[in-house]
mmCIF file of C-alpha atoms in Angstrom:
data_model
loop_
_atom_site.group_PDB
_atom_site.id
_atom_site.type_symbol
_atom_site.label_atom_id
_atom_site.label_comp_id
_atom_site.label_asym_id
_atom_site.label_seq_id
_atom_site.Cartn_x
_atom_site.Cartn_y
_atom_site.Cartn_z
ATOM 1 C CA LEU J 1 43.165 5.595 -28.870
ATOM 2 C CA SER J 2 44.100 5.945 -32.549
ATOM 3 C CA LEU J 3 41.709 5.432 -35.455
ATOM 4 C CA LYS J 4 43.438 4.691 -38.752
ATOM 5 C CA PHE J 5 41.563 4.751 -42.032
ATOM 6 C CA GLY J 6 43.960 2.352 -43.774
ATOM 7 C CA ASP J 7 43.822 2.312 -47.576
ATOM 8 C CA ILE J 8 40.656 4.399 -48.096
ATOM 9 C CA GLY J 9 41.468 6.710 -51.016
ATOM 10 C CA ASN J 10 42.640 10.160 -49.954
ATOM 11 C CA LEU J 11 42.278 9.223 -46.257
ATOM 12 C CA LYS J 12 45.129 6.740 -46.394
ATOM 13 C CA GLY J 13 47.442 8.826 -44.225
ATOM 14 C CA LEU J 14 44.742 10.253 -41.905
ATOM 15 C CA VAL J 15 44.747 9.250 -38.228
ATOM 16 C CA ILE J 16 42.375 10.429 -35.509
ATOM 17 C CA ARG J 17 44.013 10.278 -32.094
ATOM 18 C CA LEU J 18 41.881 10.449 -28.927
ATOM 19 C CA LEU J 19 43.612 11.138 -25.612
ATOM 20 C CA LEU J 20 41.670 9.470 -22.777
ATOM 21 C CA THR J 21 42.422 9.669 -19.057
ATOM 22 C CA THR J 22 40.889 8.068 -15.980
ATOM 23 C CA SER J 23 40.465 9.625 -12.536
ATOM 24 C CA TYR J 24 38.992 8.583 -9.211
ATOM 25 C CA TYR J 25 36.311 10.856 -7.763
ATOM 26 C CA GLN J 26 35.582 10.479 -4.051
ATOM 27 C CA LEU J 27 32.139 12.060 -4.377
ATOM 28 C CA SER J 28 30.885 9.320 -6.709
ATOM 29 C CA VAL J 29 33.198 6.668 -5.194
ATOM 30 C CA GLN J 30 34.263 5.349 -8.592
ATOM 31 C CA ASN J 31 36.655 5.891 -11.488
ATOM 32 C CA TRP J 32 35.630 8.109 -14.396
ATOM 33 C CA PHE J 33 37.197 8.423 -17.822
ATOM 34 C CA SER J 34 37.389 11.629 -19.843
ATOM 35 C CA LEU J 35 38.255 12.542 -23.406
ATOM 36 C CA HIS J 36 40.708 15.436 -23.060
ATOM 37 C CA ARG J 37 42.029 15.989 -26.525
ATOM 38 C CA LEU J 38 41.442 15.026 -30.137
ATOM 39 C CA GLN J 39 44.209 15.282 -32.722
ATOM 40 C CA LEU J 40 44.075 14.954 -36.481
ATOM 41 C CA LEU J 41 47.275 13.620 -38.007
ATOM 42 C CA TYR J 42 48.044 13.395 -41.685
ATOM 43 C CA ASN J 43 51.191 11.578 -42.827
ATOM 44 C CA HIS J 44 52.435 11.506 -39.213
ATOM 45 C CA SER J 45 52.088 15.287 -38.905
ATOM 46 C CA VAL J 46 49.641 16.912 -36.469
ATOM 47 C CA GLN J 47 47.229 19.005 -38.501
ATOM 48 C CA ALA J 48 44.732 20.063 -35.822
ATOM 49 C CA THR J 49 44.214 19.717 -32.079
ATOM 50 C CA PHE J 50 40.854 20.102 -30.297
ATOM 51 C CA ASN J 51 40.182 20.170 -26.576
ATOM 52 C CA ALA J 52 37.152 18.119 -25.601
ATOM 53 C CA THR J 53 34.621 19.414 -23.075
ATOM 54 C CA GLY J 54 31.902 17.464 -21.313
ATOM 55 C CA ILE J 55 32.871 14.060 -22.712
ATOM 56 C CA HIS J 56 33.159 11.879 -19.618
ATOM 57 C CA ALA J 57 31.476 8.867 -18.042
ATOM 58 C CA PRO J 58 32.075 6.287 -15.297
ATOM 59 C CA ALA J 59 34.924 3.945 -16.206
ATOM 60 C CA THR J 60 32.532 0.987 -16.224
ATOM 61 C CA ASP J 61 30.204 2.726 -18.744
ATOM 62 C CA SER J 62 30.519 4.150 -22.217
ATOM 63 C CA PHE J 63 29.779 7.681 -23.422
ATOM 64 C CA HIS J 64 27.264 8.308 -26.209
ATOM 65 C CA CYS J 65 26.263 11.495 -27.999
ATOM 66 C CA GLU J 66 24.266 12.107 -31.169
ATOM 67 C CA HIS J 67 26.740 14.774 -32.325
ATOM 68 C CA VAL J 68 30.275 15.479 -31.136
ATOM 69 C CA SER J 69 31.426 18.416 -33.215
ATOM 70 C CA SER J 70 33.484 21.565 -33.423
ATOM 71 C CA LEU J 71 30.470 23.417 -34.867
ATOM 72 C CA GLN J 72 28.335 25.718 -32.712
ATOM 73 C CA ARG J 73 25.055 24.311 -34.019
ATOM 74 C CA TYR J 74 25.969 21.012 -32.338
ATOM 75 C CA ASP J 75 27.008 22.691 -29.050
ATOM 76 C CA ALA J 76 30.713 22.554 -29.955
ATOM 77 C CA LEU J 77 32.029 19.849 -27.635
ATOM 78 C CA LEU J 78 35.334 20.102 -29.531
ATOM 79 C CA VAL J 79 37.116 23.447 -29.118
ATOM 80 C CA PRO J 80 40.280 24.432 -31.039
ATOM 81 C CA SER J 81 43.224 24.276 -28.635
ATOM 82 C CA SER J 82 44.798 27.492 -29.901
ATOM 83 C CA ALA J 83 43.884 30.453 -32.070
ATOM 84 C CA ASN J 84 47.221 30.109 -33.884
ATOM 85 C CA ASP J 85 46.634 26.429 -34.579
ATOM 86 C CA LEU J 86 45.416 25.061 -37.914
ATOM 87 C CA SER J 87 42.373 23.740 -36.021
ATOM 88 C CA GLN J 88 40.443 26.833 -37.121
ATOM 89 C CA LEU J 89 40.575 25.511 -40.695
ATOM 90 C CA TRP J 90 39.021 22.167 -39.767
ATOM 91 C CA GLU J 91 35.408 21.279 -39.074
ATOM 92 C CA VAL J 92 35.031 17.972 -37.270
ATOM 93 C CA THR J 93 31.692 16.254 -36.624
ATOM 94 C CA PHE J 94 31.096 12.720 -35.346
ATOM 95 C CA ILE J 95 27.552 11.426 -35.790
ATOM 96 C CA ASP J 96 26.182 8.851 -33.334
ATOM 97 C CA PHE J 97 29.447 9.007 -31.381
ATOM 98 C CA GLN J 98 30.095 6.352 -28.726
ATOM 99 C CA ILE J 99 33.325 5.704 -26.884
ATOM 100 C CA GLN J 100 34.541 3.583 -23.988
ATOM 101 C CA GLY J 101 38.142 3.875 -22.962
ATOM 102 C CA PHE J 102 38.455 1.221 -20.290
ATOM 103 C CA ASN J 103 36.956 -2.054 -19.046
ATOM 104 C CA VAL J 104 35.779 -3.154 -22.490
ATOM 105 C CA GLN J 105 34.464 -6.705 -22.311
ATOM 106 C CA ASP J 106 33.918 -9.042 -25.278
ATOM 107 C CA GLY J 107 34.318 -6.169 -27.722
ATOM 108 C CA HIS J 108 30.962 -4.597 -26.784
ATOM 109 C CA PHE J 109 30.122 -1.225 -25.328
ATOM 110 C CA ALA J 110 28.869 -1.132 -21.755
ATOM 111 C CA HIS J 111 25.799 0.824 -20.662
ATOM 112 C CA ALA J 112 25.944 4.268 -22.297
ATOM 113 C CA ARG J 113 25.861 7.571 -20.452
ATOM 114 C CA ASP J 114 24.169 9.986 -22.863
ATOM 115 C CA CYS J 115 25.167 13.595 -23.394
ATOM 116 C CA ALA J 116 21.594 14.722 -24.047
ATOM 117 C CA SER J 117 20.674 17.382 -21.524
ATOM 118 C CA PHE J 118 16.947 16.641 -21.867
ATOM 119 C CA SER J 119 15.772 13.072 -22.162
ATOM 120 C CA PRO J 120 12.110 12.474 -23.153
ATOM 121 C CA ALA J 121 11.245 11.527 -19.557
ATOM 122 C CA ILE J 122 12.711 14.750 -18.180
ATOM 123 C CA LEU J 123 10.973 16.792 -20.866
ATOM 124 C CA MET J 124 7.573 15.225 -20.117
ATOM 125 C CA GLY J 125 8.103 15.813 -16.399
ATOM 126 C CA LEU J 126 8.823 19.494 -17.044
ATOM 127 C CA VAL J 127 5.736 19.852 -19.254
ATOM 128 C CA MET J 128 3.488 18.228 -16.628
ATOM 129 C CA SER J 129 4.958 20.447 -13.910
ATOM 130 C CA LEU J 130 4.243 23.510 -16.041
ATOM 131 C CA VAL J 131 0.629 22.414 -16.598
ATOM 132 C CA LEU J 132 0.116 21.833 -12.862
ATOM 133 C CA LEU J 133 1.616 25.233 -12.055
ATOM 134 C CA LEU J 134 -0.756 26.911 -14.518
ATOM 135 C CA VAL J 135 -3.761 25.158 -12.945
ATOM 136 C CA LEU J 136 -2.607 26.187 -9.462
ATOM 137 C CA ALA J 137 -2.080 29.790 -10.579
ATOM 138 C CA TYR J 138 -5.570 29.894 -12.109
ATOM 139 C CA ALA J 139 -7.117 28.474 -8.924
ATOM 140 C CA LEU J 140 -5.318 31.062 -6.770
ATOM 141 C CA HIS J 141 -6.421 33.821 -9.135
ATOM 142 C CA MET J 142 -10.041 32.695 -8.806
ATOM 143 C CA LEU J 143 -9.788 32.525 -4.998
ATOM 144 C CA ILE J 144 -8.280 35.991 -4.725
ATOM 145 C CA HIS J 145 -10.995 37.560 -6.876
ATOM 146 C CA LEU J 146 -13.851 35.684 -5.202
ATOM 147 C CA LYS J 147 -16.506 38.157 -3.971
ATOM 148 C CA SER J 148 -17.851 37.326 -0.524
ATOM 149 C CA LEU J 149 -21.169 38.466 1.000
ATOM 150 C CA ASP J 150 -21.154 41.668 3.026
ATOM 151 C CA ARG J 151 -20.768 40.886 6.735
ATOM 152 C CA HIS J 152 -23.328 43.541 7.646
ATOM 153 C CA TYR J 153 -25.935 42.007 5.428
ATOM 154 C CA GLU J 154 -29.356 42.502 7.002
ATOM 155 C CA CYS J 155 -31.861 39.771 6.413
ATOM 156 C CA LYS J 156 -35.218 41.372 5.744
ATOM 157 C CA ALA J 157 -38.203 39.172 6.314
ATOM 158 C CA SER J 158 -40.705 38.937 3.521
ATOM 159 C CA PRO J 159 -44.173 40.284 4.311
ATOM 160 C CA ALA J 160 -46.519 37.756 5.901
ATOM 161 C CA TYR J 161 -49.707 36.824 4.137
ATOM 162 C CA PHE J 162 -52.716 35.420 5.934
ATOM 163 C CA ALA J 163 -54.740 32.901 4.058
ATOM 164 C CA GLN J 164 -58.360 33.781 3.577
ATOM 165 C CA MET J 165 -60.704 31.376 5.264
ATOM 166 C CA LYS J 166 -64.062 30.273 4.009
ATOM 167 C CA ASP J 167 -67.184 30.704 6.095
ATOM 168 C CA SER J 168 -67.520 26.943 6.539
ATOM 169 C CA ASP J 169 -64.054 26.806 8.078
ATOM 170 C CA MET J 170 -64.747 29.752 10.302
ATOM 171 C CA GLY J 171 -67.539 27.912 12.132
ATOM 172 C CA ASP J 172 -65.137 25.357 13.500
ATOM 173 C CA GLU J 173 -62.536 27.884 14.424
ATOM 174 C CA LYS J 174 -64.796 30.367 16.265
ATOM 175 C CA GLU J 175 -65.314 30.238 19.991
ATOM 176 C CA PRO J 176 -67.839 32.590 21.704
ATOM 177 C CA LEU J 177 -66.420 35.018 24.198
ATOM 178 C CA ARG J 178 -68.256 36.048 27.316
ATOM 179 C CA ASN J 179 -68.123 39.760 27.210
ATOM 180 C CA SER J 180 -70.306 42.696 28.086
ATOM 181 C CA GLY J 181 -73.331 41.927 25.924
ATOM 182 C CA ASN J 182 -71.551 42.143 22.550
ATOM 183 C CA GLU J 183 -71.272 38.998 20.472
ATOM 184 C CA SER J 184 -67.626 38.257 19.845
ATOM 185 C CA TYR J 185 -65.622 35.233 18.806
ATOM 186 C CA GLU J 186 -61.996 34.184 19.120
ATOM 187 C CA LEU J 187 -60.197 32.033 16.569
ATOM 188 C CA ARG J 188 -58.789 28.822 18.026
ATOM 189 C CA ASN J 189 -56.080 28.493 15.445
ATOM 190 C CA GLN J 190 -53.265 30.622 16.853
ATOM 191 C CA GLN J 191 -51.196 30.688 13.702
ATOM 192 C CA PHE J 192 -53.515 33.321 12.217
ATOM 193 C CA GLY J 193 -53.363 35.497 15.311
ATOM 194 C CA LYS J 194 -56.372 36.668 17.323
ATOM 195 C CA ILE J 195 -59.128 38.460 15.492
ATOM 196 C CA TYR J 196 -62.112 39.865 17.336
ATOM 197 C CA ILE J 197 -65.448 40.350 15.610
#
């Protein structure tokens, strides 16, 4: 695929040549296309050659990337083919790059396979997973440091208090006992115990 700039000022003789290939992969059971090499020609002379890395997509789709560049700050998808080449003197950056080598229909790109390693959906999923892991770690920390009661805990009963009864109540509760001449009474209410007078 050759891109010619035509009669645009100093770029009149500049041509960008993209070498695309297609291959069949049994694992995905479909054809894929790849961009292998990019060449810059000026007045029919090759000025620079870059090897492309990671620029591939299914043959029925297109490939899209925000930046395809030879610069490290854009992940350098274009690598100079040789240290002795003039490619070291060139800096190439394509902004909003989209390419489809095969199966182009009606002059429109097909569905784009993006080069972004983290889409917003993946990023949100990772953030939510991190939050859930932090909550789980905190819960485990609280369970581990939970202090339980001593197993040999002895329950000590509180002292019992007997309610004081009035004399009027005592008359109903007293029953005379037949004993050896002494006057004695027994309380009928057993919850206060037996008291002898």
